[in-house]
PDB file of C-alpha atoms and ligand atoms in Angstrom:
ATOM      1  CA  MET A   1     174.852  47.397  61.252  1.00 50.00           C
ATOM      2  CA  GLU A   2     171.661  47.788  63.289  1.00 59.00           C
ATOM      3  CA  LYS A   3     169.814  50.788  62.506  1.00 64.00           C
ATOM      4  CA  LYS A   4     168.422  52.693  65.635  1.00 71.00           C
ATOM      5  CA  ARG A   5     165.400  54.744  64.646  1.00 78.00           C
ATOM      6  CA  ALA A   6     164.233  57.617  66.736  1.00 78.00           C
ATOM      7  CA  LEU A   7     160.482  56.884  67.687  1.00 79.00           C
ATOM      8  CA  PRO A   8     158.343  59.988  67.533  1.00 78.00           C
ATOM      9  CA  ILE A   9     156.357  60.552  70.664  1.00 81.00           C
ATOM     10  CA  PHE A  10     152.844  61.915  70.282  1.00 82.00           C
ATOM     11  CA  GLY A  11     152.592  65.650  71.232  1.00 85.00           C
ATOM     12  CA  GLN A  12     156.221  66.007  70.706  1.00 85.00           C
ATOM     13  CA  PRO A  13     158.356  67.204  67.821  1.00 87.00           C
ATOM     14  CA  ASP A  14     159.063  64.392  65.426  1.00 88.00           C
ATOM     15  CA  PRO A  15     162.772  63.554  65.716  1.00 90.00           C
ATOM     16  CA  ASN A  16     162.654  62.453  62.088  1.00 94.00           C
ATOM     17  CA  THR A  17     161.612  65.789  60.752  1.00 95.00           C
ATOM     18  CA  PRO A  18     164.290  68.238  59.558  1.00 96.00           C
ATOM     19  CA  LYS A  19     163.702  71.921  60.765  1.00 96.00           C
ATOM     20  CA  ASP A  20     167.008  73.240  58.957  1.00 97.00           C
ATOM     21  CA  VAL A  21     169.088  71.934  56.427  1.00 97.00           C
ATOM     22  CA  HIS A  22     172.239  73.749  55.627  1.00 97.00           C
ATOM     23  CA  TYR A  23     175.819  73.468  54.660  1.00 96.00           C
ATOM     24  CA  VAL A  24     178.605  73.102  57.236  1.00 96.00           C
ATOM     25  CA  GLY A  25     181.630  74.457  55.757  1.00 94.00           C
ATOM     26  CA  ARG A  26     182.427  73.119  52.377  1.00 91.00           C
ATOM     27  CA  TYR A  27     182.385  69.351  52.869  1.00 94.00           C
ATOM     28  CA  ALA A  28     179.428  68.629  55.038  1.00 97.00           C
ATOM     29  CA  LEU A  29     175.638  69.014  55.308  1.00 97.00           C
ATOM     30  CA  GLY A  30     174.185  69.920  58.542  1.00 98.00           C
ATOM     31  CA  VAL A  31     170.695  68.948  59.691  1.00 98.00           C
ATOM     32  CA  ASP A  32     168.857  70.455  62.593  1.00 98.00           C
ATOM     33  CA  TRP A  33     166.132  68.205  63.769  1.00 97.00           C
ATOM     34  CA  ALA A  34     162.493  69.084  65.067  1.00 95.00           C
ATOM     35  CA  ASP A  35     163.449  67.715  68.488  1.00 94.00           C
ATOM     36  CA  GLY A  36     166.342  70.113  68.619  1.00 95.00           C
ATOM     37  CA  HIS A  37     169.275  67.576  67.890  1.00 96.00           C
ATOM     38  CA  GLY A  38     171.810  68.727  65.164  1.00 97.00           C
ATOM     39  CA  SER A  39     173.544  66.147  62.818  1.00 97.00           C
ATOM     40  CA  ILE A  40     176.432  66.935  60.528  1.00 97.00           C
ATOM     41  CA  TYR A  41     177.037  64.585  57.633  1.00 98.00           C
ATOM     42  CA  PRO A  42     180.200  64.809  55.634  1.00 97.00           C
ATOM     43  CA  PHE A  43     179.417  64.568  51.904  1.00 97.00           C
ATOM     44  CA  GLU A  44     181.753  61.568  51.458  1.00 95.00           C
ATOM     45  CA  ARG A  45     179.955  59.681  54.216  1.00 95.00           C
ATOM     46  CA  LEU A  46     176.641  60.750  52.849  1.00 96.00           C
ATOM     47  CA  ARG A  47     177.679  59.167  49.413  1.00 97.00           C
ATOM     48  CA  ARG A  48     178.816  55.956  50.961  1.00 96.00           C
ATOM     49  CA  ASP A  49     175.684  55.839  52.996  1.00 96.00           C
ATOM     50  CA  CYS A  50     173.518  55.943  49.749  1.00 97.00           C
ATOM     51  CA  PRO A  51     170.868  53.311  50.302  1.00 95.00           C
ATOM     52  CA  CYS A  52     171.391  52.138  46.561  1.00 96.00           C
ATOM     53  CA  GLY A  53     174.010  49.733  47.941  1.00 91.00           C
ATOM     54  CA  ALA A  54     176.401  50.223  44.888  1.00 95.00           C
ATOM     55  CA  CYS A  55     177.951  53.406  46.270  1.00 96.00           C
ATOM     56  CA  ALA A  56     179.031  51.788  49.504  1.00 93.00           C
ATOM     57  CA  GLU A  57     180.813  49.111  47.353  1.00 94.00           C
ATOM     58  CA  LEU A  58     182.784  51.698  45.259  1.00 91.00           C
ATOM     59  CA  GLU A  59     186.421  51.182  45.692  1.00 92.00           C
ATOM     60  CA  ALA A  60     187.130  54.862  45.361  1.00 92.00           C
ATOM     61  CA  LEU A  61     184.796  57.619  44.973  1.00 91.00           C
ATOM     62  CA  GLY A  62     185.431  59.136  41.519  1.00 88.00           C
ATOM     63  CA  PRO A  63     185.433  62.964  40.902  1.00 85.00           C
ATOM     64  CA  GLY A  64     182.339  64.715  41.983  1.00 91.00           C
ATOM     65  CA  ALA A  65     181.048  61.437  43.753  1.00 95.00           C
ATOM     66  CA  ALA A  66     180.897  63.135  47.015  1.00 95.00           C
ATOM     67  CA  TRP A  67     180.151  66.708  45.715  1.00 95.00           C
ATOM     68  CA  PRO A  68     176.477  67.502  45.777  1.00 96.00           C
ATOM     69  CA  ALA A  69     175.234  69.228  42.722  1.00 96.00           C
ATOM     70  CA  GLU A  70     171.727  69.635  44.089  1.00 96.00           C
ATOM     71  CA  ILE A  71     170.057  69.177  47.623  1.00 96.00           C
ATOM     72  CA  ALA A  72     166.293  69.302  47.669  1.00 97.00           C
ATOM     73  CA  ARG A  73     164.128  69.106  50.689  1.00 96.00           C
ATOM     74  CA  GLU A  74     161.235  66.688  49.916  1.00 96.00           C
ATOM     75  CA  THR A  75     158.226  65.994  51.951  1.00 94.00           C
ATOM     76  CA  ASP A  76     159.331  62.677  53.345  1.00 94.00           C
ATOM     77  CA  ALA A  77     162.993  62.585  52.133  1.00 97.00           C
ATOM     78  CA  LEU A  78     166.217  64.539  51.361  1.00 98.00           C
ATOM     79  CA  ARG A  79     167.247  64.108  47.665  1.00 98.00           C
ATOM     80  CA  VAL A  80     170.810  64.618  46.853  1.00 98.00           C
ATOM     81  CA  ARG A  81     171.810  64.790  43.142  1.00 98.00           C
ATOM     82  CA  TRP A  82     175.699  64.400  43.081  1.00 97.00           C
ATOM     83  CA  THR A  83     178.076  65.956  40.537  1.00 96.00           C
ATOM     84  CA  ASP A  84     178.623  62.665  38.986  1.00 95.00           C
ATOM     85  CA  GLY A  85     174.906  62.458  37.899  1.00 96.00           C
ATOM     86  CA  HIS A  86     173.957  59.854  40.606  1.00 97.00           C
ATOM     87  CA  GLU A  87     170.985  60.556  42.962  1.00 97.00           C
ATOM     88  CA  THR A  88     170.432  59.626  46.470  1.00 98.00           C
ATOM     89  CA  ARG A  89     167.181  59.764  48.322  1.00 97.00           C
ATOM     90  CA  PHE A  90     167.408  59.519  51.988  1.00 98.00           C
ATOM     91  CA  PRO A  91     164.082  59.164  53.766  1.00 97.00           C
ATOM     92  CA  TYR A  92     164.531  61.376  56.838  1.00 97.00           C
ATOM     93  CA  ALA A  93     164.103  58.545  59.471  1.00 96.00           C
ATOM     94  CA  ASP A  94     166.996  56.915  57.805  1.00 96.00           C
ATOM     95  CA  LEU A  95     168.927  59.988  57.645  1.00 97.00           C
ATOM     96  CA  ARG A  96     168.501  60.579  61.305  1.00 96.00           C
ATOM     97  CA  ALA A  97     169.511  57.021  61.908  1.00 95.00           C
ATOM     98  CA  LEU A  98     172.920  57.886  60.011  1.00 96.00           C
ATOM     99  CA  CYS A  99     173.657  60.484  62.442  1.00 96.00           C
ATOM    100  CA  ARG A 100     177.122  59.332  64.102  1.00 93.00           C
ATOM    101  CA  CYS A 101     177.392  61.936  66.761  1.00 94.00           C
ATOM    102  CA  ALA A 102     178.400  60.742  70.382  1.00 92.00           C
ATOM    103  CA  THR A 103     174.782  60.804  71.485  1.00 92.00           C
ATOM    104  CA  CYS A 104     173.445  58.820  68.622  1.00 93.00           C
ATOM    105  CA  ALA A 105     176.349  56.374  68.178  1.00 89.00           C
ATOM    106  CA  GLY A 106     175.973  55.627  71.859  1.00 80.00           C
ATOM    107  CA  GLY A 107     179.620  56.703  72.860  1.00 62.00           C
ATOM    108  CA  HIS A 108     182.387  54.426  73.433  1.00 56.00           C
TER     109      HIS A 108
HETATM  110 ZN1   ZN B 201     174.169  55.198  45.318  1.00 80.63          ZN
HETATM  111 ZN1   ZN B 202     173.283  62.554  66.484  1.00 80.63          ZN
END
């Protein structure tokens, strides 16, 4: 799958900078971006999108695999430690590219 990256425009808020990170209900993470866009990432999706490559190959997610134990905002990436001990780092630009809302996915 081709990744579409939102390019920052000088003098405008960087679309790859998170303004706010919060839980959406019990099963998803919400990110509000500096350019005003809002993304929702179901935990299971997030785990499957882990850039390590192995997580996407798992036949089934084990207990705790799609349950974050800790979510940390770092300078350039969002770090998620899962309940099963695995850790995932999503650079913000990649995270933004993972947004699958109608606008980002291009609509069908
Ligand atoms: Zn992984
Ligand atoms: Zn989106």
